[in-house]
């Protein structure tokens, strides 16, 4: 919500020297989020004046149309002589009043004006457009043409209200009242302790039987509908400058007088309105639910197929508006058009004003269903004051009569569904107990009255409390609070407590840290998750947090088989995006999207990781039960709800592309490969105290020849915990990823089950290490992991570590063979190993490898 400070001052007598920053601080202290204070006209210096176009000479011989104009600027130039100006705009004529900036002036953006020669003429100044003055879009895309009543030489800075401050306020979903100057002014008045001039306090005639006929068929969807009629409007009447400028400052584009007036009143009072061309409305105006398949062309020119949940405004022909969202094109206010033969100006002269109150949920669903968000729907969704409808209609009628010369018809239509005010009974000390601060009864009552509540004391309870000596005897001072119509968000005692607390100042609440019981803290599972994140960050990975939503298309792009369990997904009823309606079953889509986005922005060497939940339905889930809200759910009800949820294992994934090690003075770098993805899996597993078993695998979306299965031993059995490798070329192409992109994904829950509990720090021996190298020739089909496992098994307890440092293929080892070279480190915890002991351990390891894999010792 954009709030011009000059407009706000009409309703609250702010101190004369108060700046926008000062007002921002006050409003922020009351709980409003004022994001920015925009300084309009910053750096603007005159002379900037009204000018009258005297002559226009068309200059020829240039690539674009150029005009040489003489303009009367009165005495603003010091001589009274016409000002000669070169201009390329075409939307003005001789006799028009325009805005002229003279030499010596400075426009926004530090654009200094001086006389200069251009197109063979000397231009002494410039005829201005709205954009050049920082006024925003006025719908003309050209020079500002002013009404004829302004005299040449008049100061245009003051006339156009170019210098002002605008507060940009982010209004939360529960504060629909603050989507209006009336609501912001009320907050400002409270913040400053000043009276409010409520613009809704108008003399409104009572409803009668001869207003425009209206029939509401759905009182639940529309509980109030006010209709007023104004006739005899001048179709040529234009919105005055003050009205257009206020709309522009508030972020809206001026359109026509009737539309501008309805928008102005909406900004002022928060009540959306709509003006119908009376000549285009056929019979009674109705409010009902749409028939399935009905069609309506809205004001944006789009034909919409309606749903039976849509609330529509109708006449005898059918729908003429999408209630609370947007009007229909068939009853739109017509622009003034001159008849080419007679010259008679035709346009809308009679209008019907609609000011209604619609159900917030219905409007929100309709706006989302049609992907059509408007200023009206934004306000109805957040809550509109139903009592303001008649005042808003009256304000609109008054402005149309004043500005367009119309006549208000005496008929007043008001269809209202009976409803009483909302009351809340609350203990006077409830805000004290919520905040931990003693405010006192007087402060609570005063603050609630400031927001518009009527507060009455429960006299019987108060007297009983006094007679009994206060709370100790069970007496309680209760307040009966009637909530104002413009605050539908106040529904229970805690809401009232929040109002008291925010107005007294959140900054005044005591800051008290909770004291947790000794001996508690993070669970072992939480510690594992944090260790994994720190380990990957230490290995050079950057954490990327992604939304847990995916679309079906990405599952196809990943090349998943039709029977792949990852295709069994949970579909959201109300997704944020229709393109991503599913909950993820793997972390890779989000990470790969982040990698593609960063690569497209110039970061080509990437290593990203994410830990998070995936959602894997089994098909055995039961329909979710609706939990009660008037009591605590039973254990059985909570268990039934849990049974309706899919499995949600926690996983960790990494993706890599580009260089894993950079080039530099230290030497050449190297690209990221599948081996780095496998090592990332080992890094994660070590934090859980698990030694991974790595075997070749085929698993989408990985390259079939560069994919590893990551296994761990749980209860004596090998369990697949994840996969790592290089992505299939078809996948990288489908997703727009760099070539040779690698990835790893591992199940943390399975790793935790495979772990031995608390990770034990290794014991460091003080005795020297004995190193033995061994090269074994095996068939090319034998996995290196199998050879490694055999060496470990045969080497015994003296083996401290084993590392594959070379793989060789060629004529020297024979066709279909490969040589694997390992470095074995032996160490004893209690003595220095002899050469014979180290050699014996090595020989035992080689013997086991020969027996299990058919290996041959190279060079033997």
mmCIF file of N, CA and C in Angstrom, residues 639-724:
data_model
loop_
_atom_site.group_PDB
_atom_site.id
_atom_site.type_symbol
_atom_site.label_atom_id
_atom_site.label_comp_id
_atom_site.label_asym_id
_atom_site.label_seq_id
_atom_site.Cartn_x
_atom_site.Cartn_y
_atom_site.Cartn_z
ATOM 1 N N UNK A 639 -2.656 -40.411 16.109
ATOM 2 C CA UNK A 639 -2.085 -41.593 15.455
ATOM 3 C C UNK A 639 -2.726 -41.826 14.095
ATOM 4 N N UNK A 640 -4.040 -41.601 14.003
ATOM 5 C CA UNK A 640 -4.721 -41.770 12.724
ATOM 6 C C UNK A 640 -4.231 -40.751 11.697
ATOM 7 N N UNK A 641 -3.949 -39.529 12.170
ATOM 8 C CA UNK A 641 -3.414 -38.511 11.264
ATOM 9 C C UNK A 641 -2.015 -38.893 10.794
ATOM 10 N N UNK A 642 -1.203 -39.401 11.713
ATOM 11 C CA UNK A 642 0.143 -39.826 11.337
ATOM 12 C C UNK A 642 0.096 -40.962 10.316
ATOM 13 N N UNK A 643 -0.890 -41.844 10.464
ATOM 14 C CA UNK A 643 -1.008 -42.974 9.546
ATOM 15 C C UNK A 643 -1.373 -42.531 8.137
ATOM 16 N N UNK A 644 -1.929 -41.324 8.004
ATOM 17 C CA UNK A 644 -2.304 -40.815 6.688
ATOM 18 C C UNK A 644 -1.137 -40.164 5.954
ATOM 19 N N UNK A 645 -0.018 -39.982 6.678
ATOM 20 C CA UNK A 645 1.118 -39.303 6.068
ATOM 21 C C UNK A 645 2.004 -40.281 5.309
ATOM 22 N N UNK A 646 2.630 -39.854 4.227
ATOM 23 C CA UNK A 646 3.590 -40.717 3.526
ATOM 24 C C UNK A 646 4.890 -40.832 4.311
ATOM 25 N N UNK A 647 5.710 -41.801 3.954
ATOM 26 C CA UNK A 647 7.024 -41.893 4.559
ATOM 27 C C UNK A 647 7.834 -40.659 4.156
ATOM 28 N N UNK A 648 8.620 -40.137 5.114
ATOM 29 C CA UNK A 648 9.376 -38.906 4.852
ATOM 30 C C UNK A 648 10.825 -39.091 5.302
ATOM 31 N N UNK A 649 11.586 -39.903 4.573
ATOM 32 C CA UNK A 649 12.991 -40.083 4.947
ATOM 33 C C UNK A 649 13.792 -38.813 4.686
ATOM 34 N N UNK A 650 14.811 -38.602 5.506
ATOM 35 C CA UNK A 650 15.698 -37.446 5.305
ATOM 36 C C UNK A 650 16.877 -37.889 4.451
ATOM 37 N N UNK A 651 17.160 -37.082 3.435
ATOM 38 C CA UNK A 651 18.235 -37.429 2.513
ATOM 39 C C UNK A 651 19.212 -36.268 2.395
ATOM 40 N N UNK A 652 20.370 -36.584 1.847
ATOM 41 C CA UNK A 652 21.345 -35.561 1.505
ATOM 42 C C UNK A 652 21.795 -35.836 0.079
ATOM 43 N N UNK A 653 21.950 -34.771 -0.699
ATOM 44 C CA UNK A 653 22.357 -34.915 -2.102
ATOM 45 C C UNK A 653 23.366 -33.831 -2.434
ATOM 46 N N UNK A 654 24.240 -34.134 -3.397
ATOM 47 C CA UNK A 654 25.177 -33.146 -3.913
ATOM 48 C C UNK A 654 25.110 -33.171 -5.437
ATOM 49 N N UNK A 655 25.444 -32.051 -6.059
ATOM 50 C CA UNK A 655 25.601 -31.975 -7.517
ATOM 51 C C UNK A 655 26.884 -31.190 -7.791
ATOM 52 N N UNK A 656 27.582 -31.582 -8.857
ATOM 53 C CA UNK A 656 28.848 -30.949 -9.203
ATOM 54 C C UNK A 656 28.909 -30.702 -10.702
ATOM 55 N N UNK A 657 29.593 -29.622 -11.091
ATOM 56 C CA UNK A 657 29.830 -29.324 -12.495
ATOM 57 C C UNK A 657 31.046 -28.416 -12.584
ATOM 58 N N UNK A 658 31.702 -28.441 -13.732
ATOM 59 C CA UNK A 658 32.857 -27.583 -13.929
ATOM 60 C C UNK A 658 34.092 -28.126 -13.247
ATOM 61 N N UNK A 659 34.949 -27.215 -12.798
ATOM 62 C CA UNK A 659 36.220 -27.608 -12.193
ATOM 63 C C UNK A 659 36.042 -27.927 -10.720
ATOM 64 N N UNK A 660 36.632 -29.043 -10.317
ATOM 65 C CA UNK A 660 36.638 -29.366 -8.887
ATOM 66 C C UNK A 660 37.844 -28.720 -8.217
ATOM 67 N N UNK A 661 38.937 -28.611 -8.963
ATOM 68 C CA UNK A 661 40.116 -27.913 -8.487
ATOM 69 C C UNK A 661 40.529 -26.914 -9.546
ATOM 70 N N UNK A 662 40.809 -25.681 -9.144
ATOM 71 C CA UNK A 662 41.101 -24.597 -10.070
ATOM 72 C C UNK A 662 42.560 -24.639 -10.532
ATOM 73 N N UNK A 663 42.779 -24.109 -11.763
ATOM 74 C CA UNK A 663 44.146 -23.880 -12.226
ATOM 75 C C UNK A 663 44.769 -22.748 -11.423
ATOM 76 N N UNK A 664 46.074 -22.752 -11.314
ATOM 77 C CA UNK A 664 46.756 -21.668 -10.606
ATOM 78 C C UNK A 664 48.252 -21.840 -10.697
ATOM 79 N N UNK A 665 48.954 -21.012 -9.967
ATOM 80 C CA UNK A 665 50.412 -21.090 -9.984
ATOM 81 C C UNK A 665 50.909 -22.415 -9.430
ATOM 82 N N UNK A 666 50.024 -23.064 -8.665
ATOM 83 C CA UNK A 666 50.415 -24.339 -8.074
ATOM 84 C C UNK A 666 50.333 -25.499 -9.061
ATOM 85 N N UNK A 667 49.694 -25.252 -10.226
ATOM 86 C CA UNK A 667 49.585 -26.298 -11.227
ATOM 87 C C UNK A 667 48.218 -26.329 -11.872
ATOM 88 N N UNK A 668 47.988 -27.400 -12.632
ATOM 89 C CA UNK A 668 46.725 -27.530 -13.331
ATOM 90 C C UNK A 668 45.611 -27.957 -12.383
ATOM 91 N N UNK A 669 44.414 -27.523 -12.700
ATOM 92 C CA UNK A 669 43.247 -27.983 -11.965
ATOM 93 C C UNK A 669 42.718 -29.266 -12.573
ATOM 94 N N UNK A 670 41.556 -29.665 -12.123
ATOM 95 C CA UNK A 670 40.926 -30.865 -12.686
ATOM 96 C C UNK A 670 39.419 -30.712 -12.632
ATOM 97 N N UNK A 671 38.684 -31.328 -13.569
ATOM 98 C CA UNK A 671 37.228 -31.218 -13.562
ATOM 99 C C UNK A 671 36.611 -32.145 -12.524
ATOM 100 N N UNK A 672 35.377 -31.821 -12.153
ATOM 101 C CA UNK A 672 34.625 -32.699 -11.256
ATOM 102 C C UNK A 672 34.241 -33.967 -12.010
ATOM 103 N N UNK A 673 34.382 -35.112 -11.362
ATOM 104 C CA UNK A 673 34.056 -36.393 -11.980
ATOM 105 C C UNK A 673 33.162 -37.200 -11.052
ATOM 106 N N UNK A 674 32.770 -38.358 -11.568
ATOM 107 C CA UNK A 674 31.927 -39.255 -10.773
ATOM 108 C C UNK A 674 32.619 -39.658 -9.467
ATOM 109 N N UNK A 675 33.970 -39.711 -9.498
ATOM 110 C CA UNK A 675 34.697 -40.107 -8.294
ATOM 111 C C UNK A 675 34.493 -39.090 -7.169
ATOM 112 N N UNK A 676 34.348 -37.797 -7.522
ATOM 113 C CA UNK A 676 34.086 -36.781 -6.505
ATOM 114 C C UNK A 676 32.711 -36.982 -5.877
ATOM 115 N N UNK A 677 31.737 -37.391 -6.705
ATOM 116 C CA UNK A 677 30.405 -37.651 -6.174
ATOM 117 C C UNK A 677 30.436 -38.840 -5.212
ATOM 118 N N UNK A 678 31.197 -39.867 -5.578
ATOM 119 C CA UNK A 678 31.327 -41.024 -4.683
ATOM 120 C C UNK A 678 32.014 -40.621 -3.386
ATOM 121 N N UNK A 679 33.051 -39.785 -3.481
ATOM 122 C CA UNK A 679 33.766 -39.354 -2.293
ATOM 123 C C UNK A 679 32.860 -38.525 -1.381
ATOM 124 N N UNK A 680 31.949 -37.750 -1.985
ATOM 125 C CA UNK A 680 30.992 -37.008 -1.161
ATOM 126 C C UNK A 680 30.124 -37.965 -0.360
ATOM 127 N N UNK A 681 29.744 -39.093 -0.968
ATOM 128 C CA UNK A 681 28.992 -40.103 -0.235
ATOM 129 C C UNK A 681 29.790 -40.680 0.922
ATOM 130 N N UNK A 682 31.078 -40.923 0.672
ATOM 131 C CA UNK A 682 31.922 -41.447 1.750
ATOM 132 C C UNK A 682 32.067 -40.414 2.876
ATOM 133 N N UNK A 683 32.170 -39.122 2.493
ATOM 134 C CA UNK A 683 32.279 -38.062 3.502
ATOM 135 C C UNK A 683 31.063 -38.064 4.421
ATOM 136 N N UNK A 684 29.880 -38.196 3.820
ATOM 137 C CA UNK A 684 28.646 -38.240 4.605
ATOM 138 C C UNK A 684 28.627 -39.473 5.503
ATOM 139 N N UNK A 685 28.997 -40.617 4.932
ATOM 140 C CA UNK A 685 28.944 -41.866 5.697
ATOM 141 C C UNK A 685 29.901 -41.845 6.885
ATOM 142 N N UNK A 686 31.075 -41.263 6.704
ATOM 143 C CA UNK A 686 32.036 -41.223 7.818
ATOM 144 C C UNK A 686 31.473 -40.474 9.021
ATOM 145 N N UNK A 687 30.646 -39.454 8.785
ATOM 146 C CA UNK A 687 30.050 -38.724 9.895
ATOM 147 C C UNK A 687 29.081 -39.585 10.684
ATOM 148 N N UNK A 688 28.550 -40.625 10.041
ATOM 149 C CA UNK A 688 27.664 -41.562 10.740
ATOM 150 C C UNK A 688 28.416 -42.766 11.268
ATOM 151 N N UNK A 689 29.748 -42.794 11.077
ATOM 152 C CA UNK A 689 30.537 -43.934 11.527
ATOM 153 C C UNK A 689 30.346 -45.151 10.666
ATOM 154 N N UNK A 690 30.086 -44.963 9.372
ATOM 155 C CA UNK A 690 29.811 -46.065 8.448
ATOM 156 C C UNK A 690 30.866 -46.063 7.358
ATOM 157 N N UNK A 691 31.383 -47.235 7.027
ATOM 158 C CA UNK A 691 32.292 -47.394 5.898
ATOM 159 C C UNK A 691 31.475 -47.908 4.718
ATOM 160 N N UNK A 692 31.400 -47.117 3.664
ATOM 161 C CA UNK A 692 30.552 -47.488 2.527
ATOM 162 C C UNK A 692 31.196 -48.577 1.690
ATOM 163 N N UNK A 693 30.347 -49.399 1.118
ATOM 164 C CA UNK A 693 30.757 -50.368 0.103
ATOM 165 C C UNK A 693 30.298 -49.801 -1.241
ATOM 166 N N UNK A 694 31.213 -49.690 -2.186
ATOM 167 C CA UNK A 694 30.909 -49.070 -3.471
ATOM 168 C C UNK A 694 30.952 -50.126 -4.555
ATOM 169 N N UNK A 695 29.852 -50.241 -5.303
ATOM 170 C CA UNK A 695 29.793 -51.200 -6.398
ATOM 171 C C UNK A 695 29.183 -50.537 -7.629
ATOM 172 N N UNK A 696 29.512 -51.056 -8.787
ATOM 173 C CA UNK A 696 28.942 -50.534 -10.023
ATOM 174 C C UNK A 696 27.442 -50.819 -10.050
ATOM 175 N N UNK A 697 26.700 -49.870 -10.653
ATOM 176 C CA UNK A 697 25.240 -49.993 -10.639
ATOM 177 C C UNK A 697 24.671 -49.340 -11.897
ATOM 178 N N UNK A 698 23.411 -49.564 -12.137
ATOM 179 C CA UNK A 698 22.662 -48.863 -13.186
ATOM 180 C C UNK A 698 21.399 -48.321 -12.543
ATOM 181 N N UNK A 699 21.314 -46.997 -12.481
ATOM 182 C CA UNK A 699 20.222 -46.380 -11.749
ATOM 183 C C UNK A 699 19.979 -44.985 -12.320
ATOM 184 N N UNK A 700 18.758 -44.739 -12.793
ATOM 185 C CA UNK A 700 18.426 -43.414 -13.340
ATOM 186 C C UNK A 700 18.502 -42.384 -12.211
ATOM 187 N N UNK A 701 19.010 -41.192 -12.524
ATOM 188 C CA UNK A 701 19.328 -40.612 -13.834
ATOM 189 C C UNK A 701 20.801 -40.696 -14.206
ATOM 190 N N UNK A 702 21.526 -41.720 -13.727
ATOM 191 C CA UNK A 702 22.966 -41.752 -13.910
ATOM 192 C C UNK A 702 23.359 -42.480 -15.191
ATOM 193 N N UNK A 703 24.572 -42.160 -15.678
ATOM 194 C CA UNK A 703 25.167 -42.840 -16.816
ATOM 195 C C UNK A 703 25.366 -44.307 -16.436
ATOM 196 N N UNK A 704 24.931 -45.256 -17.266
ATOM 197 C CA UNK A 704 25.002 -46.675 -16.857
ATOM 198 C C UNK A 704 26.417 -47.165 -16.606
ATOM 199 N N UNK A 705 27.440 -46.550 -17.245
ATOM 200 C CA UNK A 705 28.813 -46.981 -17.029
ATOM 201 C C UNK A 705 29.541 -46.174 -15.988
ATOM 202 N N UNK A 706 28.895 -45.147 -15.433
ATOM 203 C CA UNK A 706 29.541 -44.281 -14.453
ATOM 204 C C UNK A 706 28.615 -44.050 -13.269
ATOM 205 N N UNK A 707 28.027 -45.121 -12.798
ATOM 206 C CA UNK A 707 27.086 -45.055 -11.677
ATOM 207 C C UNK A 707 27.529 -46.041 -10.607
ATOM 208 N N UNK A 708 27.535 -45.583 -9.375
ATOM 209 C CA UNK A 708 27.951 -46.425 -8.252
ATOM 210 C C UNK A 708 26.798 -46.598 -7.288
ATOM 211 N N UNK A 709 26.644 -47.834 -6.795
ATOM 212 C CA UNK A 709 25.719 -48.102 -5.702
ATOM 213 C C UNK A 709 26.477 -47.937 -4.400
ATOM 214 N N UNK A 710 25.897 -47.200 -3.462
ATOM 215 C CA UNK A 710 26.509 -46.974 -2.152
ATOM 216 C C UNK A 710 25.774 -47.853 -1.147
ATOM 217 N N UNK A 711 26.490 -48.793 -0.544
ATOM 218 C CA UNK A 711 25.876 -49.756 0.356
ATOM 219 C C UNK A 711 26.502 -49.658 1.738
ATOM 220 N N UNK A 712 25.715 -50.017 2.739
ATOM 221 C CA UNK A 712 26.182 -50.076 4.127
ATOM 222 C C UNK A 712 25.691 -51.378 4.735
ATOM 223 N N UNK A 713 26.392 -51.834 5.743
ATOM 224 C CA UNK A 713 26.032 -53.090 6.406
ATOM 225 C C UNK A 713 25.159 -52.771 7.613
ATOM 226 N N UNK A 714 23.934 -53.321 7.602
ATOM 227 C CA UNK A 714 22.998 -53.160 8.707
ATOM 228 C C UNK A 714 22.544 -54.535 9.169
ATOM 229 N N UNK A 715 22.783 -54.837 10.422
ATOM 230 C CA UNK A 715 22.423 -56.153 10.985
ATOM 231 C C UNK A 715 23.006 -57.286 10.161
ATOM 232 N N UNK A 716 24.238 -57.103 9.710
ATOM 233 C CA UNK A 716 24.929 -58.157 8.982
ATOM 234 C C UNK A 716 24.574 -58.252 7.520
ATOM 235 N N UNK A 717 23.681 -57.421 7.025
ATOM 236 C CA UNK A 717 23.287 -57.465 5.614
ATOM 237 C C UNK A 717 23.619 -56.147 4.933
ATOM 238 N N UNK A 718 23.997 -56.247 3.641
ATOM 239 C CA UNK A 718 24.276 -55.057 2.858
ATOM 240 C C UNK A 718 22.949 -54.398 2.448
ATOM 241 N N UNK A 719 22.869 -53.091 2.675
ATOM 242 C CA UNK A 719 21.659 -52.338 2.359
ATOM 243 C C UNK A 719 22.037 -51.167 1.463
ATOM 244 N N UNK A 720 21.283 -50.976 0.391
ATOM 245 C CA UNK A 720 21.525 -49.841 -0.500
ATOM 246 C C UNK A 720 21.087 -48.556 0.202
ATOM 247 N N UNK A 721 22.028 -47.629 0.344
ATOM 248 C CA UNK A 721 21.702 -46.360 1.010
ATOM 249 C C UNK A 721 21.717 -45.178 0.052
ATOM 250 N N UNK A 722 22.259 -45.368 -1.161
ATOM 251 C CA UNK A 722 22.277 -44.249 -2.100
ATOM 252 C C UNK A 722 22.981 -44.610 -3.377
ATOM 253 N N UNK A 723 23.081 -43.599 -4.262
ATOM 254 C CA UNK A 723 23.772 -43.769 -5.535
ATOM 255 C C UNK A 723 24.569 -42.509 -5.831
ATOM 256 N N UNK A 724 25.617 -42.693 -6.613
ATOM 257 C CA UNK A 724 26.441 -41.555 -7.021
ATOM 258 C C UNK A 724 26.984 -41.832 -8.409
#
